[in-house]
Amino acid sequence: MIKKEYDAKLRKDHLLNDNGEEEKKEMSSLRPLTLKEYIGQDRVVETLKIAIDAALKRKEPLEHILFNGPPGLGKTTLAHIIANEMGTKIITSSGPALEKGGDLIGLLTHMERGDIFFIDEIHRIPKIVEEFLYPAMEDFAVDFIFDKGVHARTHRYRLEQFTLIGATTRAGLLSSPLRERFGITRDLDFYNEKDLARIIKRSARIINVSIDDDGAHEIAKRARGTPRVANRLLKRVRDYAQVKADGLITKNVAIDALNLEGIDELGLGDIDRRFLKTIIFNYKGGPVGIEALSATLQLESDVLIEVVEPYLLKTGFIIRTSQGRKVTERAYRHLNIGNFDRGLKLWDTSTDPY
Ligand code: ADE
């Protein structure tokens, strides 16, 4: 791949969390397999541990669990850990992959007592499939419907008592009947720098690269509070350290490598800056609706809502109002746009935008 294409791919990967197959494989080797190894999300981990220990003591399957939070924070990892800790199988699927009721029934009828059924992006499950899920979750049964109209008959098929683990980046899009059928709901939040630095050091040990404390903290600072991003940045910095330095990741090596990747000291990348600058220069700082932004940026609104915005909201670069998104003064300062000391208005864009 020529350098320009490669850079474009890196940027897209950074934005969409869309790794190549090889990288996906390498990433999964970094996943912790037990709750003990899991770093961060302390309250979530603690409460899960209690639920697992109690279920094991009672020799019962776990209740259904819903994980909600931005991509890359560990929802899938936790589902695998739970299966591991419970000593059961995990069967994985995703909302968009379950197109018909039959897709779901095929999987459910093969499940043994206590097995985990993991549905990623559960908010994207089609309505007709969702309706099969209700009796499956509540009564451990699926209703087959034969014939149509007045001849319609149903046959109830018993399922083994399984545990559904759903993961979503948009809990608000779940219908309330579905949401109410989960016994345990946990929101995952962005990680702090300290926990991310620990994750980076653990990953560095696994992929066999040397890193010092300051190097790990520098990557952690730029990882958008997200372990998946942290691990990806670690690999880019490892490459850089091996080619341009003597293989050791120090603070300066991390700074140089990540600056080259277009990742700034707060973790913002090209897309984040384009997002903020579009609001500032095209929409006078906002408020602007997400569909208008999506059209201007030529990026799907779902990607903006699920991938780009959560971190910008968390770090206070944008706010959401009933009229749409607005950038904050913090964003102007960070991007060095406008001159606050001379009292220029926020949307005074006399400084060159792009
Ligand atoms: N790798 C990715 N996420 C992790 C976590 N939360 N703890 C340990 N290692 C990880």
mmCIF file of C-alpha atoms and ligand atoms in Angstrom:
data_model
loop_
_atom_site.group_PDB
_atom_site.id
_atom_site.type_symbol
_atom_site.label_atom_id
_atom_site.label_comp_id
_atom_site.label_asym_id
_atom_site.label_seq_id
_atom_site.Cartn_x
_atom_site.Cartn_y
_atom_site.Cartn_z
ATOM 1 C CA MET A 1 0.000 0.000 0.000
ATOM 2 C CA ILE A 2 1.392 3.427 -0.834
ATOM 3 C CA LYS A 3 1.939 5.830 2.058
ATOM 4 C CA LYS A 4 -1.040 8.106 1.291
ATOM 5 C CA GLU A 5 -3.491 5.197 1.164
ATOM 6 C CA TYR A 6 -1.972 3.761 4.308
ATOM 7 C CA ASP A 7 -2.437 7.037 6.176
ATOM 8 C CA ALA A 8 -6.044 7.219 5.015
ATOM 9 C CA LYS A 9 -6.639 3.676 6.257
ATOM 10 C CA LEU A 10 -5.140 4.462 9.642
ATOM 11 C CA ARG A 11 -7.393 7.440 9.989
ATOM 12 C CA LYS A 12 -10.448 5.416 9.015
ATOM 13 C CA ASP A 13 -9.489 2.657 11.448
ATOM 14 C CA HIS A 14 -9.020 5.194 14.178
ATOM 15 C CA LEU A 15 -12.447 6.618 13.464
ATOM 16 C CA LEU A 16 -14.498 3.521 12.891
ATOM 17 C CA ASN A 17 -12.718 1.022 15.098
ATOM 18 C CA ASP A 18 -12.518 -1.022 11.954
ATOM 19 C CA ASN A 19 -9.330 -3.045 12.251
ATOM 20 C CA GLY A 20 -8.031 -5.425 9.655
ATOM 21 C CA GLU A 21 -8.397 -9.156 10.378
ATOM 22 C CA GLU A 22 -4.779 -9.561 11.477
ATOM 23 C CA GLU A 23 -5.001 -6.671 13.877
ATOM 24 C CA LYS A 24 -8.304 -7.996 15.228
ATOM 25 C CA LYS A 25 -6.630 -11.334 16.006
ATOM 26 C CA GLU A 26 -3.697 -9.648 17.711
ATOM 27 C CA MET A 27 -6.088 -7.394 19.663
ATOM 28 C CA SER A 28 -8.079 -10.316 21.008
ATOM 29 C CA SER A 29 -4.886 -11.807 22.441
ATOM 30 C CA LEU A 30 -4.695 -8.711 24.642
ATOM 31 C CA ARG A 31 -8.110 -9.317 26.161
ATOM 32 C CA PRO A 32 -8.112 -10.298 29.814
ATOM 33 C CA LEU A 33 -9.722 -13.696 30.428
ATOM 34 C CA THR A 34 -10.682 -13.287 34.083
ATOM 35 C CA LEU A 35 -12.169 -10.533 36.229
ATOM 36 C CA LYS A 36 -8.962 -10.538 38.268
ATOM 37 C CA GLU A 37 -6.945 -9.520 35.203
ATOM 38 C CA TYR A 38 -9.489 -6.878 34.187
ATOM 39 C CA ILE A 39 -8.309 -3.331 34.844
ATOM 40 C CA GLY A 40 -10.684 -0.410 35.529
ATOM 41 C CA GLN A 41 -14.526 -0.182 35.669
ATOM 42 C CA ASP A 42 -14.119 -1.113 39.344
ATOM 43 C CA ARG A 43 -17.772 -0.927 40.373
ATOM 44 C CA VAL A 44 -18.953 -2.865 37.333
ATOM 45 C CA VAL A 45 -16.364 -5.569 37.976
ATOM 46 C CA GLU A 46 -17.158 -5.743 41.696
ATOM 47 C CA THR A 47 -20.905 -6.123 41.162
ATOM 48 C CA LEU A 48 -20.423 -8.690 38.395
ATOM 49 C CA LYS A 49 -18.162 -10.700 40.645
ATOM 50 C CA ILE A 50 -20.861 -10.794 43.326
ATOM 51 C CA ALA A 51 -23.528 -11.845 40.805
ATOM 52 C CA ILE A 52 -21.259 -14.579 39.391
ATOM 53 C CA ASP A 53 -20.231 -15.919 42.804
ATOM 54 C CA ALA A 54 -23.842 -15.976 43.974
ATOM 55 C CA ALA A 55 -25.037 -17.778 40.825
ATOM 56 C CA LEU A 56 -22.223 -20.315 41.126
ATOM 57 C CA LYS A 57 -23.108 -20.920 44.798
ATOM 58 C CA ARG A 58 -26.761 -21.494 43.917
ATOM 59 C CA LYS A 59 -25.723 -23.577 40.881
ATOM 60 C CA GLU A 60 -28.004 -21.396 38.770
ATOM 61 C CA PRO A 61 -27.461 -19.593 35.467
ATOM 62 C CA LEU A 62 -26.849 -15.853 35.673
ATOM 63 C CA GLU A 63 -29.597 -13.347 35.035
ATOM 64 C CA HIS A 64 -29.633 -11.589 31.662
ATOM 65 C CA ILE A 65 -27.146 -8.709 31.514
ATOM 66 C CA LEU A 66 -27.096 -5.525 29.415
ATOM 67 C CA PHE A 67 -23.874 -3.565 28.888
ATOM 68 C CA ASN A 68 -24.200 -0.025 27.616
ATOM 69 C CA GLY A 69 -21.426 2.353 26.588
ATOM 70 C CA PRO A 70 -19.296 3.744 23.765
ATOM 71 C CA PRO A 71 -17.331 1.342 21.533
ATOM 72 C CA GLY A 72 -14.063 -0.159 22.748
ATOM 73 C CA LEU A 73 -14.696 0.002 26.505
ATOM 74 C CA GLY A 74 -14.870 -3.752 27.109
ATOM 75 C CA LYS A 75 -18.472 -4.923 26.639
ATOM 76 C CA THR A 76 -17.505 -7.936 24.510
ATOM 77 C CA THR A 77 -14.485 -8.655 26.707
ATOM 78 C CA LEU A 78 -16.695 -8.757 29.803
ATOM 79 C CA ALA A 79 -19.146 -11.146 28.116
ATOM 80 C CA HIS A 80 -16.290 -13.569 27.370
ATOM 81 C CA ILE A 81 -14.932 -13.197 30.889
ATOM 82 C CA ILE A 82 -18.359 -13.967 32.372
ATOM 83 C CA ALA A 83 -18.634 -17.171 30.314
ATOM 84 C CA ASN A 84 -15.140 -18.103 31.400
ATOM 85 C CA GLU A 85 -15.838 -17.437 35.081
ATOM 86 C CA MET A 86 -19.139 -19.321 34.928
ATOM 87 C CA GLY A 87 -17.448 -22.221 33.128
ATOM 88 C CA THR A 88 -19.979 -22.133 30.271
ATOM 89 C CA LYS A 89 -19.965 -21.803 26.500
ATOM 90 C CA ILE A 90 -20.509 -18.465 24.787
ATOM 91 C CA ILE A 91 -22.368 -18.143 21.510
ATOM 92 C CA THR A 92 -21.975 -14.754 19.869
ATOM 93 C CA SER A 93 -24.080 -12.874 17.374
ATOM 94 C CA SER A 94 -25.079 -9.301 16.667
ATOM 95 C CA GLY A 95 -28.272 -7.326 16.105
ATOM 96 C CA PRO A 96 -27.747 -6.803 12.344
ATOM 97 C CA ALA A 97 -26.769 -10.483 11.822
ATOM 98 C CA LEU A 98 -30.084 -11.713 13.225
ATOM 99 C CA GLU A 99 -32.233 -10.907 10.219
ATOM 100 C CA LYS A 100 -35.073 -13.374 10.691
ATOM 101 C CA GLY A 101 -36.737 -15.103 13.626
ATOM 102 C CA GLY A 102 -35.256 -18.367 12.317
ATOM 103 C CA ASP A 103 -31.689 -17.042 12.742
ATOM 104 C CA LEU A 104 -32.356 -16.509 16.431
ATOM 105 C CA ILE A 105 -34.269 -19.754 16.986
ATOM 106 C CA GLY A 106 -31.480 -21.753 15.340
ATOM 107 C CA LEU A 107 -29.008 -20.432 17.881
ATOM 108 C CA LEU A 108 -31.289 -20.594 20.935
ATOM 109 C CA THR A 109 -32.371 -24.190 20.407
ATOM 110 C CA HIS A 110 -28.754 -25.346 20.497
ATOM 111 C CA MET A 111 -28.016 -23.744 23.817
ATOM 112 C CA GLU A 112 -27.303 -25.747 26.968
ATOM 113 C CA ARG A 113 -28.228 -24.766 30.508
ATOM 114 C CA GLY A 114 -26.119 -21.815 31.680
ATOM 115 C CA ASP A 115 -24.681 -21.006 28.244
ATOM 116 C CA ILE A 116 -24.124 -17.368 27.418
ATOM 117 C CA PHE A 117 -25.774 -15.912 24.343
ATOM 118 C CA PHE A 118 -24.014 -12.653 23.481
ATOM 119 C CA ILE A 119 -25.713 -10.178 21.147
ATOM 120 C CA ASP A 120 -23.554 -7.219 20.179
ATOM 121 C CA GLU A 121 -25.269 -4.022 18.947
ATOM 122 C CA ILE A 122 -28.512 -5.379 20.339
ATOM 123 C CA HIS A 123 -30.244 -2.069 19.567
ATOM 124 C CA ARG A 124 -30.033 -2.989 15.862
ATOM 125 C CA ILE A 125 -32.035 -6.189 16.200
ATOM 126 C CA PRO A 126 -35.040 -6.204 13.825
ATOM 127 C CA LYS A 127 -38.443 -5.870 15.480
ATOM 128 C CA ILE A 128 -39.668 -9.299 14.321
ATOM 129 C CA VAL A 129 -36.620 -10.974 15.843
ATOM 130 C CA GLU A 130 -37.018 -8.986 19.034
ATOM 131 C CA GLU A 131 -40.489 -10.440 19.475
ATOM 132 C CA PHE A 132 -39.054 -13.958 19.559
ATOM 133 C CA LEU A 133 -36.582 -12.802 22.135
ATOM 134 C CA TYR A 134 -39.213 -11.809 24.739
ATOM 135 C CA PRO A 135 -40.540 -15.332 25.555
ATOM 136 C CA ALA A 136 -37.017 -16.717 25.130
ATOM 137 C CA MET A 137 -35.687 -14.373 27.817
ATOM 138 C CA GLU A 138 -38.667 -14.545 30.125
ATOM 139 C CA ASP A 139 -40.023 -18.094 29.873
ATOM 140 C CA PHE A 140 -37.106 -19.846 28.152
ATOM 141 C CA ALA A 141 -39.378 -20.818 25.300
ATOM 142 C CA VAL A 142 -39.860 -19.950 21.642
ATOM 143 C CA ASP A 143 -43.211 -19.920 19.940
ATOM 144 C CA PHE A 144 -43.266 -21.442 16.461
ATOM 145 C CA ILE A 145 -46.110 -20.193 14.309
ATOM 146 C CA PHE A 146 -47.502 -22.548 11.651
ATOM 147 C CA ASP A 147 -49.780 -21.349 8.827
ATOM 148 C CA LYS A 148 -51.254 -17.885 8.543
ATOM 149 C CA GLY A 149 -54.531 -16.092 9.298
ATOM 150 C CA VAL A 150 -57.371 -18.175 10.738
ATOM 151 C CA HIS A 151 -55.349 -21.398 10.378
ATOM 152 C CA ALA A 152 -52.428 -20.059 12.379
ATOM 153 C CA ARG A 153 -51.316 -22.383 15.189
ATOM 154 C CA THR A 154 -48.452 -21.940 17.594
ATOM 155 C CA HIS A 155 -46.242 -24.511 19.178
ATOM 156 C CA ARG A 156 -44.175 -23.658 22.208
ATOM 157 C CA TYR A 157 -40.668 -25.089 22.209
ATOM 158 C CA ARG A 158 -38.845 -25.218 25.532
ATOM 159 C CA LEU A 159 -35.302 -23.869 25.759
ATOM 160 C CA GLU A 160 -32.607 -24.549 28.316
ATOM 161 C CA GLN A 161 -32.131 -21.751 30.820
ATOM 162 C CA PHE A 162 -29.496 -19.572 29.173
ATOM 163 C CA THR A 163 -28.086 -16.099 29.943
ATOM 164 C CA LEU A 164 -28.452 -13.359 27.369
ATOM 165 C CA ILE A 165 -25.757 -10.697 27.441
ATOM 166 C CA GLY A 166 -26.603 -7.708 25.275
ATOM 167 C CA ALA A 167 -24.174 -4.945 24.349
ATOM 168 C CA THR A 168 -25.239 -1.582 23.053
ATOM 169 C CA THR A 169 -23.805 1.832 22.319
ATOM 170 C CA ARG A 170 -27.354 3.272 22.261
ATOM 171 C CA ALA A 171 -29.377 2.002 25.222
ATOM 172 C CA GLY A 172 -31.890 4.750 24.487
ATOM 173 C CA LEU A 173 -32.848 3.021 21.239
ATOM 174 C CA LEU A 174 -33.826 -0.215 23.001
ATOM 175 C CA SER A 175 -37.566 -0.734 23.352
ATOM 176 C CA SER A 176 -38.672 -0.708 26.978
ATOM 177 C CA PRO A 177 -40.028 -4.312 26.900
ATOM 178 C CA LEU A 178 -36.566 -5.488 25.843
ATOM 179 C CA ARG A 179 -34.722 -3.305 28.329
ATOM 180 C CA GLU A 180 -36.958 -4.458 31.177
ATOM 181 C CA ARG A 181 -36.115 -8.112 30.572
ATOM 182 C CA PHE A 182 -32.513 -7.646 31.646
ATOM 183 C CA GLY A 183 -31.958 -8.365 35.350
ATOM 184 C CA ILE A 184 -28.644 -6.502 35.423
ATOM 185 C CA THR A 185 -27.771 -3.355 33.456
ATOM 186 C CA ARG A 186 -24.295 -1.841 33.626
ATOM 187 C CA ASP A 187 -23.093 1.388 32.013
ATOM 188 C CA LEU A 188 -19.429 1.399 31.064
ATOM 189 C CA ASP A 189 -17.700 4.755 31.304
ATOM 190 C CA PHE A 190 -14.468 6.053 29.797
ATOM 191 C CA TYR A 191 -11.315 4.902 31.625
ATOM 192 C CA ASN A 192 -9.072 7.257 33.552
ATOM 193 C CA GLU A 193 -5.469 7.821 32.538
ATOM 194 C CA LYS A 194 -4.089 5.717 35.379
ATOM 195 C CA ASP A 195 -6.084 2.606 34.462
ATOM 196 C CA LEU A 196 -5.306 3.071 30.753
ATOM 197 C CA ALA A 197 -1.594 3.307 31.538
ATOM 198 C CA ARG A 198 -1.854 0.000 33.455
ATOM 199 C CA ILE A 199 -3.663 -1.602 30.502
ATOM 200 C CA ILE A 200 -0.972 -0.307 28.132
ATOM 201 C CA LYS A 201 1.810 -1.712 30.303
ATOM 202 C CA ARG A 202 0.052 -5.082 30.499
ATOM 203 C CA SER A 203 -0.409 -5.136 26.703
ATOM 204 C CA ALA A 204 3.223 -4.091 26.168
ATOM 205 C CA ARG A 205 4.328 -7.091 28.244
ATOM 206 C CA ILE A 206 2.166 -9.408 26.130
ATOM 207 C CA ILE A 207 3.363 -8.080 22.766
ATOM 208 C CA ASN A 208 6.894 -7.965 24.106
ATOM 209 C CA VAL A 209 7.757 -4.290 23.781
ATOM 210 C CA SER A 210 9.615 -2.195 26.367
ATOM 211 C CA ILE A 211 7.860 0.889 27.676
ATOM 212 C CA ASP A 212 8.581 3.186 30.608
ATOM 213 C CA ASP A 213 5.991 4.786 32.918
ATOM 214 C CA ASP A 214 6.015 8.165 31.177
ATOM 215 C CA GLY A 215 5.674 6.496 27.769
ATOM 216 C CA ALA A 216 2.635 4.533 28.975
ATOM 217 C CA HIS A 217 1.052 7.680 30.447
ATOM 218 C CA GLU A 218 1.616 9.637 27.237
ATOM 219 C CA ILE A 219 -0.208 7.002 25.176
ATOM 220 C CA ALA A 220 -2.915 6.763 27.871
ATOM 221 C CA LYS A 221 -3.500 10.545 27.709
ATOM 222 C CA ARG A 222 -4.146 10.302 23.975
ATOM 223 C CA ALA A 223 -6.291 7.143 24.025
ATOM 224 C CA ARG A 224 -9.739 8.777 24.343
ATOM 225 C CA GLY A 225 -10.414 6.944 27.604
ATOM 226 C CA THR A 226 -10.732 3.740 25.565
ATOM 227 C CA PRO A 227 -8.680 0.522 25.966
ATOM 228 C CA ARG A 228 -9.195 -0.500 22.333
ATOM 229 C CA VAL A 229 -7.744 2.819 21.193
ATOM 230 C CA ALA A 230 -4.929 2.542 23.762
ATOM 231 C CA ASN A 231 -3.909 -0.864 22.438
ATOM 232 C CA ARG A 232 -4.044 0.328 18.849
ATOM 233 C CA LEU A 233 -1.930 3.395 19.617
ATOM 234 C CA LEU A 234 0.525 1.204 21.508
ATOM 235 C CA LYS A 235 1.098 -0.807 18.334
ATOM 236 C CA ARG A 236 1.651 2.270 16.209
ATOM 237 C CA VAL A 237 4.114 3.614 18.773
ATOM 238 C CA ARG A 238 5.843 0.225 18.947
ATOM 239 C CA ASP A 239 6.413 0.342 15.164
ATOM 240 C CA TYR A 240 7.773 3.855 15.439
ATOM 241 C CA ALA A 241 10.037 2.952 18.372
ATOM 242 C CA GLN A 242 11.459 0.001 16.464
ATOM 243 C CA VAL A 243 12.144 1.976 13.296
ATOM 244 C CA LYS A 244 13.069 5.424 14.590
ATOM 245 C CA ALA A 245 14.356 4.758 18.124
ATOM 246 C CA ASP A 246 16.016 1.815 19.830
ATOM 247 C CA GLY A 247 12.780 -0.060 20.524
ATOM 248 C CA LEU A 248 12.048 1.437 23.965
ATOM 249 C CA ILE A 249 8.847 3.481 24.226
ATOM 250 C CA THR A 250 9.586 6.639 26.193
ATOM 251 C CA LYS A 251 7.487 9.777 26.555
ATOM 252 C CA ASN A 252 9.291 11.479 23.662
ATOM 253 C CA VAL A 253 8.980 8.471 21.379
ATOM 254 C CA ALA A 254 5.231 8.299 22.133
ATOM 255 C CA ILE A 255 4.805 12.045 21.514
ATOM 256 C CA ASP A 256 6.662 11.931 18.173
ATOM 257 C CA ALA A 257 4.879 8.784 16.988
ATOM 258 C CA LEU A 258 1.404 9.988 17.884
ATOM 259 C CA ASN A 259 1.921 13.510 16.560
ATOM 260 C CA LEU A 260 2.856 11.866 13.273
ATOM 261 C CA GLU A 261 -0.418 9.907 13.418
ATOM 262 C CA GLY A 262 -2.310 13.185 13.822
ATOM 263 C CA ILE A 263 -3.364 12.308 17.390
ATOM 264 C CA ASP A 264 -3.040 15.373 19.594
ATOM 265 C CA GLU A 265 -2.227 15.591 23.307
ATOM 266 C CA LEU A 266 -5.879 15.105 24.281
ATOM 267 C CA GLY A 267 -6.445 12.227 21.869
ATOM 268 C CA LEU A 268 -8.288 14.155 19.168
ATOM 269 C CA GLY A 269 -7.652 12.950 15.630
ATOM 270 C CA ASP A 270 -8.363 14.368 12.181
ATOM 271 C CA ILE A 271 -12.040 13.471 12.270
ATOM 272 C CA ASP A 272 -12.582 15.076 15.671
ATOM 273 C CA ARG A 273 -10.935 18.290 14.476
ATOM 274 C CA ARG A 274 -12.964 18.267 11.254
ATOM 275 C CA PHE A 275 -16.120 17.736 13.314
ATOM 276 C CA LEU A 276 -15.375 20.693 15.598
ATOM 277 C CA LYS A 277 -14.167 22.987 12.822
ATOM 278 C CA THR A 278 -17.208 22.221 10.691
ATOM 279 C CA ILE A 279 -19.479 23.371 13.512
ATOM 280 C CA ILE A 280 -17.327 26.452 14.082
ATOM 281 C CA PHE A 281 -16.800 27.564 10.493
ATOM 282 C CA ASN A 282 -19.890 26.248 8.707
ATOM 283 C CA TYR A 283 -22.413 26.716 11.485
ATOM 284 C CA LYS A 284 -20.986 29.586 13.524
ATOM 285 C CA GLY A 285 -20.310 27.343 16.475
ATOM 286 C CA GLY A 286 -23.776 25.765 16.455
ATOM 287 C CA PRO A 287 -26.317 24.734 17.420
ATOM 288 C CA VAL A 288 -26.506 22.405 14.445
ATOM 289 C CA GLY A 289 -28.513 19.236 13.937
ATOM 290 C CA ILE A 290 -26.718 15.933 13.533
ATOM 291 C CA GLU A 291 -28.154 15.275 10.067
ATOM 292 C CA ALA A 292 -26.809 18.586 8.741
ATOM 293 C CA LEU A 293 -23.402 17.772 10.205
ATOM 294 C CA SER A 294 -23.522 14.298 8.766
ATOM 295 C CA ALA A 295 -24.242 15.698 5.296
ATOM 296 C CA THR A 296 -21.467 18.290 5.519
ATOM 297 C CA LEU A 297 -18.889 15.834 6.861
ATOM 298 C CA GLN A 298 -20.106 13.035 4.573
ATOM 299 C CA LEU A 299 -20.128 10.605 7.478
ATOM 300 C CA GLU A 300 -23.089 8.585 8.681
ATOM 301 C CA SER A 301 -24.909 10.168 11.591
ATOM 302 C CA ASP A 302 -24.759 6.868 13.521
ATOM 303 C CA VAL A 303 -20.965 6.926 13.302
ATOM 304 C CA LEU A 304 -20.917 10.505 14.546
ATOM 305 C CA ILE A 305 -23.301 9.734 17.415
ATOM 306 C CA GLU A 306 -21.756 6.435 18.495
ATOM 307 C CA VAL A 307 -18.052 6.871 17.764
ATOM 308 C CA VAL A 308 -17.088 10.535 17.467
ATOM 309 C CA GLU A 309 -19.382 12.452 19.804
ATOM 310 C CA PRO A 310 -19.178 10.533 23.097
ATOM 311 C CA TYR A 311 -15.573 11.513 23.770
ATOM 312 C CA LEU A 312 -16.097 15.117 22.628
ATOM 313 C CA LEU A 313 -19.066 15.358 24.995
ATOM 314 C CA LYS A 314 -17.141 13.733 27.825
ATOM 315 C CA THR A 315 -14.211 16.112 27.433
ATOM 316 C CA GLY A 316 -16.508 19.121 27.154
ATOM 317 C CA PHE A 317 -15.620 20.151 23.590
ATOM 318 C CA ILE A 318 -19.252 20.042 22.567
ATOM 319 C CA ILE A 319 -22.606 20.177 24.286
ATOM 320 C CA ARG A 320 -25.945 18.874 23.099
ATOM 321 C CA THR A 321 -28.900 21.227 23.257
ATOM 322 C CA SER A 322 -32.488 20.775 22.100
ATOM 323 C CA GLN A 323 -31.548 22.694 18.931
ATOM 324 C CA GLY A 324 -28.481 20.580 18.196
ATOM 325 C CA ARG A 325 -24.755 20.422 18.890
ATOM 326 C CA LYS A 326 -22.689 23.435 19.988
ATOM 327 C CA VAL A 327 -18.948 23.703 20.428
ATOM 328 C CA THR A 328 -17.704 25.101 23.724
ATOM 329 C CA GLU A 329 -15.078 27.699 24.480
ATOM 330 C CA ARG A 330 -12.766 24.836 25.427
ATOM 331 C CA ALA A 331 -12.823 23.616 21.821
ATOM 332 C CA TYR A 332 -11.947 27.078 20.455
ATOM 333 C CA ARG A 333 -9.062 27.329 22.873
ATOM 334 C CA HIS A 334 -7.828 23.815 22.164
ATOM 335 C CA LEU A 335 -7.931 24.415 18.403
ATOM 336 C CA ASN A 336 -6.459 27.844 18.890
ATOM 337 C CA ILE A 337 -9.309 29.579 17.099
ATOM 338 C CA GLY A 338 -10.438 33.124 17.998
ATOM 339 C CA ASN A 339 -8.717 35.405 20.445
ATOM 340 C CA PHE A 340 -10.423 35.421 23.809
ATOM 341 C CA ASP A 341 -8.025 37.843 25.432
ATOM 342 C CA ARG A 342 -8.988 40.517 22.918
ATOM 343 C CA GLY A 343 -12.647 39.739 23.504
ATOM 344 C CA LEU A 344 -13.488 38.326 20.096
ATOM 345 C CA LYS A 345 -16.791 36.560 19.863
ATOM 346 C CA LEU A 346 -16.730 32.791 19.943
ATOM 347 C CA TRP A 347 -17.790 32.499 16.329
ATOM 348 C CA ASP A 348 -15.354 35.135 15.106
ATOM 349 C CA THR A 349 -13.476 32.987 12.670
ATOM 350 C CA SER A 350 -11.040 35.528 11.342
ATOM 351 C CA THR A 351 -8.246 33.079 12.092
ATOM 352 C CA ASP A 352 -7.678 30.729 9.189
ATOM 353 C CA PRO A 353 -9.766 27.578 9.659
ATOM 354 C CA TYR A 354 -8.171 24.803 7.665
HETATM 355 N N1 ADE B 1 -7.231 -4.938 27.535
HETATM 356 C C1 ADE B 1 -8.275 -4.274 27.044
HETATM 357 N N2 ADE B 1 -9.088 -3.869 28.029
HETATM 358 C C2 ADE B 1 -8.535 -4.281 29.183
HETATM 359 C C3 ADE B 1 -8.888 -4.145 30.549
HETATM 360 N N3 ADE B 1 -9.975 -3.487 30.918
HETATM 361 N N4 ADE B 1 -8.083 -4.694 31.458
HETATM 362 C C4 ADE B 1 -6.968 -5.335 31.083
HETATM 363 N N5 ADE B 1 -6.595 -5.474 29.817
HETATM 364 C C5 ADE B 1 -7.348 -4.961 28.869
#
